[in-house]
Amino acid sequence: MAVIAFIGNGNMGGPMAANLLKAGHDVRVFDRVPEAATKTGGKVAASIAEAVAGADLVFTMLPAAKHVKEVYGGSKGVFLHAPKGALLIDCSTIDVDSARKLNVDATGRGFAMLDAPVSGGVAGATAASLTFMVGGSDEAFARARPVLAAMGKAIVHAGPAGNGQAAKICNNMILGISMIAISEAFSLGERLGLEPKTLFEISSKSSGQCWALTSNCPVPDIVPTAPSSHDYAPGFTGDMMLKDLKLAQMAARGVRAETPLGSEATAIYAEFAERGHGHEDFSAIIRMMKNYAGKQID
Ligand code: NAD
């Protein structure tokens, strides 16, 4: 069993650290909000330096790139305090360029590093059923895999550094676009006199089938576990979807890839956030649709 530092113990990092503990690892946790760290059940460290002392692996699960850069590169950060030979694994969702630059910095300081963002949300983090998309060397991936298996059920090596983040933003661009597509189709269907339950029954068994429809259906009371059936309590917030869509647009500009639907989805989720609904589940986007007969938002 390994000595593991886990930095960032919020909605995702908290249950992930708890699952490492459950698997028998010696887990030291650090969060700038001490109560978040306490909830994990791991040994609460007073600083990053204390958390990473003697660690075989260091995990981070932080909101955005600026936090990740600070936690690794800052004067109190991981690069200065982790033992040489520790494997560094960032599970946060950040932009591809920052992930690649961080990997170069880590390598220059003698560390192996992986970007390993996840899909599956808080439910997946709690149930240890996350999908990990991993970027980095074959050797580092082989070393990380058995530890990642305590937190996820699909662990995929996406290629060299940054490719985990590339996979994550491409996947979430599909998700954002498909949620808008499902919302448009159900709103149109209602205008045409189709019962939403009937359209669901048909589309969930037809070529329109996708996760946004069958697991996260935006129309309430069709899928009992979907956030829409619980007043759109997240789930995955509109703000997080907007963050990932913006990362995808940033990456697309960098490589001159055309993503017209990704661009439109970004504009739609930006409007959703501007109207004050970014804290709701991203499926609440259906309430912005002009044809939707259910409760619309202002
Ligand atoms: P969160 O805000 O709940 O947790 C982040 C934690 O990091 C907080 O507890 C915060 O106090 C801590 N933190 C921030 N800066 C810090 C610092 N300098 N030092 C120590 N701790 C610090 O966020 P989350 O929902 O757990 O998401 C984390 C990452 O996972 C994000 O990049 C997000 O995009 C990604 N993600 C989230 C979900 C989801 O459904 N929540 C799903 C997939 C991926």
PDB file of N, CA and C in Angstrom, residues 176-251:
ATOM      1  N   GLY A 176     -22.261  18.766 -23.860  1.00  0.00           N
ATOM      2  CA  GLY A 176     -22.939  20.061 -23.874  1.00  0.00           C
ATOM      3  C   GLY A 176     -23.813  20.208 -25.109  1.00  0.00           C
ATOM      4  N   ILE A 177     -23.253  19.838 -26.260  1.00  0.00           N
ATOM      5  CA  ILE A 177     -24.013  19.947 -27.514  1.00  0.00           C
ATOM      6  C   ILE A 177     -25.203  18.996 -27.476  1.00  0.00           C
ATOM      7  N   SER A 178     -24.988  17.769 -26.980  1.00  0.00           N
ATOM      8  CA  SER A 178     -26.090  16.790 -27.021  1.00  0.00           C
ATOM      9  C   SER A 178     -27.197  17.172 -26.033  1.00  0.00           C
ATOM     10  N   MET A 179     -26.851  17.792 -24.898  1.00  0.00           N
ATOM     11  CA  MET A 179     -27.911  18.227 -23.978  1.00  0.00           C
ATOM     12  C   MET A 179     -28.779  19.311 -24.626  1.00  0.00           C
ATOM     13  N   ILE A 180     -28.144  20.217 -25.366  1.00  0.00           N
ATOM     14  CA  ILE A 180     -28.921  21.257 -26.067  1.00  0.00           C
ATOM     15  C   ILE A 180     -29.783  20.604 -27.153  1.00  0.00           C
ATOM     16  N   ALA A 181     -29.225  19.626 -27.861  1.00  0.00           N
ATOM     17  CA  ALA A 181     -29.983  18.940 -28.927  1.00  0.00           C
ATOM     18  C   ALA A 181     -31.208  18.235 -28.352  1.00  0.00           C
ATOM     19  N   ILE A 182     -31.029  17.534 -27.226  1.00  0.00           N
ATOM     20  CA  ILE A 182     -32.162  16.830 -26.597  1.00  0.00           C
ATOM     21  C   ILE A 182     -33.218  17.846 -26.156  1.00  0.00           C
ATOM     22  N   SER A 183     -32.759  18.965 -25.582  1.00  0.00           N
ATOM     23  CA  SER A 183     -33.681  19.986 -25.090  1.00  0.00           C
ATOM     24  C   SER A 183     -34.481  20.585 -26.249  1.00  0.00           C
ATOM     25  N   GLU A 184     -33.809  20.865 -27.362  1.00  0.00           N
ATOM     26  CA  GLU A 184     -34.504  21.416 -28.540  1.00  0.00           C
ATOM     27  C   GLU A 184     -35.539  20.426 -29.057  1.00  0.00           C
ATOM     28  N   ALA A 185     -35.142  19.156 -29.142  1.00  0.00           N
ATOM     29  CA  ALA A 185     -36.036  18.144 -29.719  1.00  0.00           C
ATOM     30  C   ALA A 185     -37.282  17.955 -28.852  1.00  0.00           C
ATOM     31  N   PHE A 186     -37.104  17.938 -27.526  1.00  0.00           N
ATOM     32  CA  PHE A 186     -38.266  17.750 -26.649  1.00  0.00           C
ATOM     33  C   PHE A 186     -39.170  18.986 -26.655  1.00  0.00           C
ATOM     34  N   SER A 187     -38.581  20.161 -26.783  1.00  0.00           N
ATOM     35  CA  SER A 187     -39.389  21.384 -26.847  1.00  0.00           C
ATOM     36  C   SER A 187     -40.190  21.410 -28.146  1.00  0.00           C
ATOM     37  N   LEU A 188     -39.553  21.062 -29.257  1.00  0.00           N
ATOM     38  CA  LEU A 188     -40.253  20.990 -30.539  1.00  0.00           C
ATOM     39  C   LEU A 188     -41.350  19.924 -30.487  1.00  0.00           C
ATOM     40  N   GLY A 189     -41.009  18.762 -29.926  1.00  0.00           N
ATOM     41  CA  GLY A 189     -41.979  17.664 -29.824  1.00  0.00           C
ATOM     42  C   GLY A 189     -43.239  18.100 -29.093  1.00  0.00           C
ATOM     43  N   GLU A 190     -43.045  18.849 -27.998  1.00  0.00           N
ATOM     44  CA  GLU A 190     -44.208  19.330 -27.235  1.00  0.00           C
ATOM     45  C   GLU A 190     -45.086  20.233 -28.090  1.00  0.00           C
ATOM     46  N   ARG A 191     -44.461  21.137 -28.834  1.00  0.00           N
ATOM     47  CA  ARG A 191     -45.218  22.033 -29.721  1.00  0.00           C
ATOM     48  C   ARG A 191     -46.008  21.250 -30.772  1.00  0.00           C
ATOM     49  N   LEU A 192     -45.444  20.093 -31.153  1.00  0.00           N
ATOM     50  CA  LEU A 192     -46.095  19.276 -32.185  1.00  0.00           C
ATOM     51  C   LEU A 192     -47.127  18.322 -31.590  1.00  0.00           C
ATOM     52  N   GLY A 193     -47.332  18.399 -30.275  1.00  0.00           N
ATOM     53  CA  GLY A 193     -48.358  17.583 -29.629  1.00  0.00           C
ATOM     54  C   GLY A 193     -47.880  16.219 -29.164  1.00  0.00           C
ATOM     55  N   LEU A 194     -46.537  16.045 -29.115  1.00  0.00           N
ATOM     56  CA  LEU A 194     -46.002  14.755 -28.655  1.00  0.00           C
ATOM     57  C   LEU A 194     -45.836  14.781 -27.142  1.00  0.00           C
ATOM     58  N   GLU A 195     -46.311  13.750 -26.455  1.00  0.00           N
ATOM     59  CA  GLU A 195     -46.071  13.625 -25.013  1.00  0.00           C
ATOM     60  C   GLU A 195     -44.573  13.388 -24.796  1.00  0.00           C
ATOM     61  N   PRO A 196     -43.919  14.127 -23.878  1.00  0.00           N
ATOM     62  CA  PRO A 196     -42.488  13.910 -23.638  1.00  0.00           C
ATOM     63  C   PRO A 196     -42.155  12.451 -23.307  1.00  0.00           C
ATOM     64  N   LYS A 197     -43.040  11.797 -22.534  1.00  0.00           N
ATOM     65  CA  LYS A 197     -42.773  10.392 -22.166  1.00  0.00           C
ATOM     66  C   LYS A 197     -42.781   9.496 -23.402  1.00  0.00           C
ATOM     67  N   THR A 198     -43.646   9.820 -24.354  1.00  0.00           N
ATOM     68  CA  THR A 198     -43.718   9.024 -25.578  1.00  0.00           C
ATOM     69  C   THR A 198     -42.458   9.231 -26.417  1.00  0.00           C
ATOM     70  N   LEU A 199     -42.043  10.503 -26.550  1.00  0.00           N
ATOM     71  CA  LEU A 199     -40.811  10.778 -27.319  1.00  0.00           C
ATOM     72  C   LEU A 199     -39.610  10.100 -26.648  1.00  0.00           C
ATOM     73  N   PHE A 200     -39.597  10.123 -25.305  1.00  0.00           N
ATOM     74  CA  PHE A 200     -38.497   9.443 -24.587  1.00  0.00           C
ATOM     75  C   PHE A 200     -38.494   7.955 -24.906  1.00  0.00           C
ATOM     76  N   GLU A 201     -39.676   7.355 -24.850  1.00  0.00           N
ATOM     77  CA  GLU A 201     -39.779   5.902 -25.096  1.00  0.00           C
ATOM     78  C   GLU A 201     -39.234   5.556 -26.487  1.00  0.00           C
ATOM     79  N   ILE A 202     -39.539   6.421 -27.437  1.00  0.00           N
ATOM     80  CA  ILE A 202     -39.101   6.171 -28.817  1.00  0.00           C
ATOM     81  C   ILE A 202     -37.605   6.481 -28.973  1.00  0.00           C
ATOM     82  N   SER A 203     -37.181   7.700 -28.581  1.00  0.00           N
ATOM     83  CA  SER A 203     -35.794   8.111 -28.835  1.00  0.00           C
ATOM     84  C   SER A 203     -34.786   7.300 -28.017  1.00  0.00           C
ATOM     85  N   SER A 204     -35.195   6.870 -26.809  1.00  0.00           N
ATOM     86  CA  SER A 204     -34.250   6.107 -25.995  1.00  0.00           C
ATOM     87  C   SER A 204     -33.977   4.726 -26.605  1.00  0.00           C
ATOM     88  N   LYS A 205     -34.838   4.315 -27.556  1.00  0.00           N
ATOM     89  CA  LYS A 205     -34.601   3.030 -28.242  1.00  0.00           C
ATOM     90  C   LYS A 205     -34.268   3.257 -29.713  1.00  0.00           C
ATOM     91  N   SER A 206     -34.028   4.503 -30.087  1.00  0.00           N
ATOM     92  CA  SER A 206     -33.765   4.813 -31.498  1.00  0.00           C
ATOM     93  C   SER A 206     -32.406   5.497 -31.631  1.00  0.00           C
ATOM     94  N   SER A 207     -32.151   6.037 -32.806  1.00  0.00           N
ATOM     95  CA  SER A 207     -30.819   6.593 -33.091  1.00  0.00           C
ATOM     96  C   SER A 207     -30.549   7.899 -32.332  1.00  0.00           C
ATOM     97  N   GLY A 208     -31.556   8.478 -31.688  1.00  0.00           N
ATOM     98  CA  GLY A 208     -31.318   9.677 -30.883  1.00  0.00           C
ATOM     99  C   GLY A 208     -30.810   9.356 -29.488  1.00  0.00           C
ATOM    100  N   GLN A 209     -30.682   8.086 -29.179  1.00  0.00           N
ATOM    101  CA  GLN A 209     -30.273   7.665 -27.822  1.00  0.00           C
ATOM    102  C   GLN A 209     -28.891   8.201 -27.454  1.00  0.00           C
ATOM    103  N   CYS A 210     -28.766   8.768 -26.268  1.00  0.00           N
ATOM    104  CA  CYS A 210     -27.454   9.192 -25.751  1.00  0.00           C
ATOM    105  C   CYS A 210     -27.589   9.398 -24.234  1.00  0.00           C
ATOM    106  N   TRP A 211     -26.435   9.604 -23.562  1.00  0.00           N
ATOM    107  CA  TRP A 211     -26.432   9.722 -22.087  1.00  0.00           C
ATOM    108  C   TRP A 211     -27.271  10.910 -21.624  1.00  0.00           C
ATOM    109  N   ALA A 212     -27.195  12.027 -22.367  1.00  0.00           N
ATOM    110  CA  ALA A 212     -27.958  13.227 -21.976  1.00  0.00           C
ATOM    111  C   ALA A 212     -29.450  12.925 -21.957  1.00  0.00           C
ATOM    112  N   LEU A 213     -29.877  11.971 -22.771  1.00  0.00           N
ATOM    113  CA  LEU A 213     -31.293  11.602 -22.809  1.00  0.00           C
ATOM    114  C   LEU A 213     -31.620  10.552 -21.744  1.00  0.00           C
ATOM    115  N   THR A 214     -30.889   9.444 -21.758  1.00  0.00           N
ATOM    116  CA  THR A 214     -31.333   8.304 -20.945  1.00  0.00           C
ATOM    117  C   THR A 214     -30.906   8.379 -19.479  1.00  0.00           C
ATOM    118  N   SER A 215     -29.814   9.099 -19.163  1.00  0.00           N
ATOM    119  CA  SER A 215     -29.393   9.204 -17.758  1.00  0.00           C
ATOM    120  C   SER A 215     -29.689  10.565 -17.170  1.00  0.00           C
ATOM    121  N   ASN A 216     -29.690  11.621 -17.995  1.00  0.00           N
ATOM    122  CA  ASN A 216     -29.791  12.994 -17.470  1.00  0.00           C
ATOM    123  C   ASN A 216     -30.920  13.756 -18.163  1.00  0.00           C
ATOM    124  N   CYS A 217     -31.983  13.024 -18.489  1.00  0.00           N
ATOM    125  CA  CYS A 217     -33.088  13.596 -19.277  1.00  0.00           C
ATOM    126  C   CYS A 217     -33.505  14.974 -18.731  1.00  0.00           C
ATOM    127  N   PRO A 218     -33.503  16.015 -19.577  1.00  0.00           N
ATOM    128  CA  PRO A 218     -33.802  17.366 -19.078  1.00  0.00           C
ATOM    129  C   PRO A 218     -35.274  17.597 -18.731  1.00  0.00           C
ATOM    130  N   VAL A 219     -36.162  16.720 -19.204  1.00  0.00           N
ATOM    131  CA  VAL A 219     -37.593  16.865 -18.861  1.00  0.00           C
ATOM    132  C   VAL A 219     -37.835  16.137 -17.533  1.00  0.00           C
ATOM    133  N   PRO A 220     -38.459  16.819 -16.570  1.00  0.00           N
ATOM    134  CA  PRO A 220     -38.663  16.191 -15.248  1.00  0.00           C
ATOM    135  C   PRO A 220     -39.555  14.952 -15.297  1.00  0.00           C
ATOM    136  N   ASP A 221     -39.358  14.090 -14.302  1.00  0.00           N
ATOM    137  CA  ASP A 221     -40.254  12.963 -14.021  1.00  0.00           C
ATOM    138  C   ASP A 221     -40.313  11.904 -15.126  1.00  0.00           C
ATOM    139  N   ILE A 222     -39.252  11.804 -15.906  1.00  0.00           N
ATOM    140  CA  ILE A 222     -39.152  10.708 -16.873  1.00  0.00           C
ATOM    141  C   ILE A 222     -38.077   9.724 -16.380  1.00  0.00           C
ATOM    142  N   VAL A 223     -36.896  10.285 -16.026  1.00  0.00           N
ATOM    143  CA  VAL A 223     -35.827   9.465 -15.419  1.00  0.00           C
ATOM    144  C   VAL A 223     -35.753   9.879 -13.944  1.00  0.00           C
ATOM    145  N   PRO A 224     -36.213   9.012 -13.024  1.00  0.00           N
ATOM    146  CA  PRO A 224     -36.336   9.428 -11.610  1.00  0.00           C
ATOM    147  C   PRO A 224     -35.034   9.930 -10.995  1.00  0.00           C
ATOM    148  N   THR A 225     -33.876   9.392 -11.420  1.00  0.00           N
ATOM    149  CA  THR A 225     -32.608   9.800 -10.807  1.00  0.00           C
ATOM    150  C   THR A 225     -32.004  11.040 -11.468  1.00  0.00           C
ATOM    151  N   ALA A 226     -32.593  11.520 -12.557  1.00  0.00           N
ATOM    152  CA  ALA A 226     -32.030  12.684 -13.259  1.00  0.00           C
ATOM    153  C   ALA A 226     -32.245  13.950 -12.434  1.00  0.00           C
ATOM    154  N   PRO A 227     -31.283  14.908 -12.460  1.00  0.00           N
ATOM    155  CA  PRO A 227     -31.455  16.158 -11.717  1.00  0.00           C
ATOM    156  C   PRO A 227     -32.764  16.887 -12.046  1.00  0.00           C
ATOM    157  N   SER A 228     -33.259  16.765 -13.287  1.00  0.00           N
ATOM    158  CA  SER A 228     -34.515  17.446 -13.663  1.00  0.00           C
ATOM    159  C   SER A 228     -35.675  16.985 -12.782  1.00  0.00           C
ATOM    160  N   SER A 229     -35.613  15.736 -12.297  1.00  0.00           N
ATOM    161  CA  SER A 229     -36.687  15.215 -11.442  1.00  0.00           C
ATOM    162  C   SER A 229     -36.521  15.669 -10.000  1.00  0.00           C
ATOM    163  N   HIS A 230     -35.459  16.437  -9.727  1.00  0.00           N
ATOM    164  CA  HIS A 230     -35.192  16.958  -8.375  1.00  0.00           C
ATOM    165  C   HIS A 230     -34.942  18.460  -8.455  1.00  0.00           C
ATOM    166  N   ASP A 231     -35.802  19.137  -9.202  1.00  0.00           N
ATOM    167  CA  ASP A 231     -35.748  20.589  -9.350  1.00  0.00           C
ATOM    168  C   ASP A 231     -34.383  21.070  -9.868  1.00  0.00           C
ATOM    169  N   TYR A 232     -33.744  20.245 -10.683  1.00  0.00           N
ATOM    170  CA  TYR A 232     -32.467  20.575 -11.338  1.00  0.00           C
ATOM    171  C   TYR A 232     -31.324  20.823 -10.349  1.00  0.00           C
ATOM    172  N   ALA A 233     -31.397  20.184  -9.174  1.00  0.00           N
ATOM    173  CA  ALA A 233     -30.253  20.252  -8.252  1.00  0.00           C
ATOM    174  C   ALA A 233     -29.095  19.470  -8.901  1.00  0.00           C
ATOM    175  N   PRO A 234     -27.864  20.027  -8.942  1.00  0.00           N
ATOM    176  CA  PRO A 234     -26.767  19.321  -9.628  1.00  0.00           C
ATOM    177  C   PRO A 234     -26.300  18.118  -8.804  1.00  0.00           C
ATOM    178  N   GLY A 235     -25.817  17.032  -9.397  1.00  0.00           N
ATOM    179  CA  GLY A 235     -25.387  16.927 -10.763  1.00  0.00           C
ATOM    180  C   GLY A 235     -24.122  17.708 -11.148  1.00  0.00           C
ATOM    181  N   PHE A 236     -24.156  18.127 -12.347  1.00  0.00           N
ATOM    182  CA  PHE A 236     -23.060  18.837 -13.000  1.00  0.00           C
ATOM    183  C   PHE A 236     -23.623  20.209 -13.357  1.00  0.00           C
ATOM    184  N   THR A 237     -23.044  21.250 -12.767  1.00  0.00           N
ATOM    185  CA  THR A 237     -23.653  22.572 -12.915  1.00  0.00           C
ATOM    186  C   THR A 237     -23.451  23.164 -14.314  1.00  0.00           C
ATOM    187  N   GLY A 238     -24.326  24.114 -14.638  1.00  0.00           N
ATOM    188  CA  GLY A 238     -24.171  24.872 -15.882  1.00  0.00           C
ATOM    189  C   GLY A 238     -22.840  25.611 -15.903  1.00  0.00           C
ATOM    190  N   ASP A 239     -22.403  26.131 -14.753  1.00  0.00           N
ATOM    191  CA  ASP A 239     -21.108  26.832 -14.693  1.00  0.00           C
ATOM    192  C   ASP A 239     -19.956  25.900 -15.058  1.00  0.00           C
ATOM    193  N   MET A 240     -20.020  24.644 -14.578  1.00  0.00           N
ATOM    194  CA  MET A 240     -18.937  23.698 -14.908  1.00  0.00           C
ATOM    195  C   MET A 240     -18.968  23.337 -16.386  1.00  0.00           C
ATOM    196  N   MET A 241     -20.178  23.176 -16.915  1.00  0.00           N
ATOM    197  CA  MET A 241     -20.280  22.903 -18.350  1.00  0.00           C
ATOM    198  C   MET A 241     -19.692  24.060 -19.151  1.00  0.00           C
ATOM    199  N   LEU A 242     -20.011  25.294 -18.728  1.00  0.00           N
ATOM    200  CA  LEU A 242     -19.484  26.469 -19.431  1.00  0.00           C
ATOM    201  C   LEU A 242     -17.958  26.501 -19.350  1.00  0.00           C
ATOM    202  N   LYS A 243     -17.427  26.186 -18.177  1.00  0.00           N
ATOM    203  CA  LYS A 243     -15.967  26.158 -18.019  1.00  0.00           C
ATOM    204  C   LYS A 243     -15.343  25.187 -19.035  1.00  0.00           C
ATOM    205  N   ASP A 244     -15.910  23.967 -19.133  1.00  0.00           N
ATOM    206  CA  ASP A 244     -15.328  22.953 -20.021  1.00  0.00           C
ATOM    207  C   ASP A 244     -15.515  23.325 -21.494  1.00  0.00           C
ATOM    208  N   LEU A 245     -16.662  23.929 -21.827  1.00  0.00           N
ATOM    209  CA  LEU A 245     -16.884  24.356 -23.219  1.00  0.00           C
ATOM    210  C   LEU A 245     -15.895  25.460 -23.594  1.00  0.00           C
ATOM    211  N   LYS A 246     -15.612  26.356 -22.656  1.00  0.00           N
ATOM    212  CA  LYS A 246     -14.633  27.421 -22.926  1.00  0.00           C
ATOM    213  C   LYS A 246     -13.234  26.826 -23.127  1.00  0.00           C
ATOM    214  N   LEU A 247     -12.908  25.808 -22.307  1.00  0.00           N
ATOM    215  CA  LEU A 247     -11.597  25.150 -22.473  1.00  0.00           C
ATOM    216  C   LEU A 247     -11.502  24.514 -23.860  1.00  0.00           C
ATOM    217  N   ALA A 248     -12.623  23.908 -24.309  1.00  0.00           N
ATOM    218  CA  ALA A 248     -12.630  23.278 -25.637  1.00  0.00           C
ATOM    219  C   ALA A 248     -12.446  24.334 -26.723  1.00  0.00           C
ATOM    220  N   GLN A 249     -13.106  25.498 -26.555  1.00  0.00           N
ATOM    221  CA  GLN A 249     -12.964  26.570 -27.551  1.00  0.00           C
ATOM    222  C   GLN A 249     -11.533  27.109 -27.571  1.00  0.00           C
ATOM    223  N   MET A 250     -10.926  27.230 -26.380  1.00  0.00           N
ATOM    224  CA  MET A 250      -9.548  27.718 -26.292  1.00  0.00           C
ATOM    225  C   MET A 250      -8.610  26.758 -27.030  1.00  0.00           C
ATOM    226  N   ALA A 251      -8.841  25.456 -26.788  1.00  0.00           N
ATOM    227  CA  ALA A 251      -7.997  24.443 -27.438  1.00  0.00           C
ATOM    228  C   ALA A 251      -8.219  24.451 -28.955  1.00  0.00           C
TER     229      ALA A 251
END
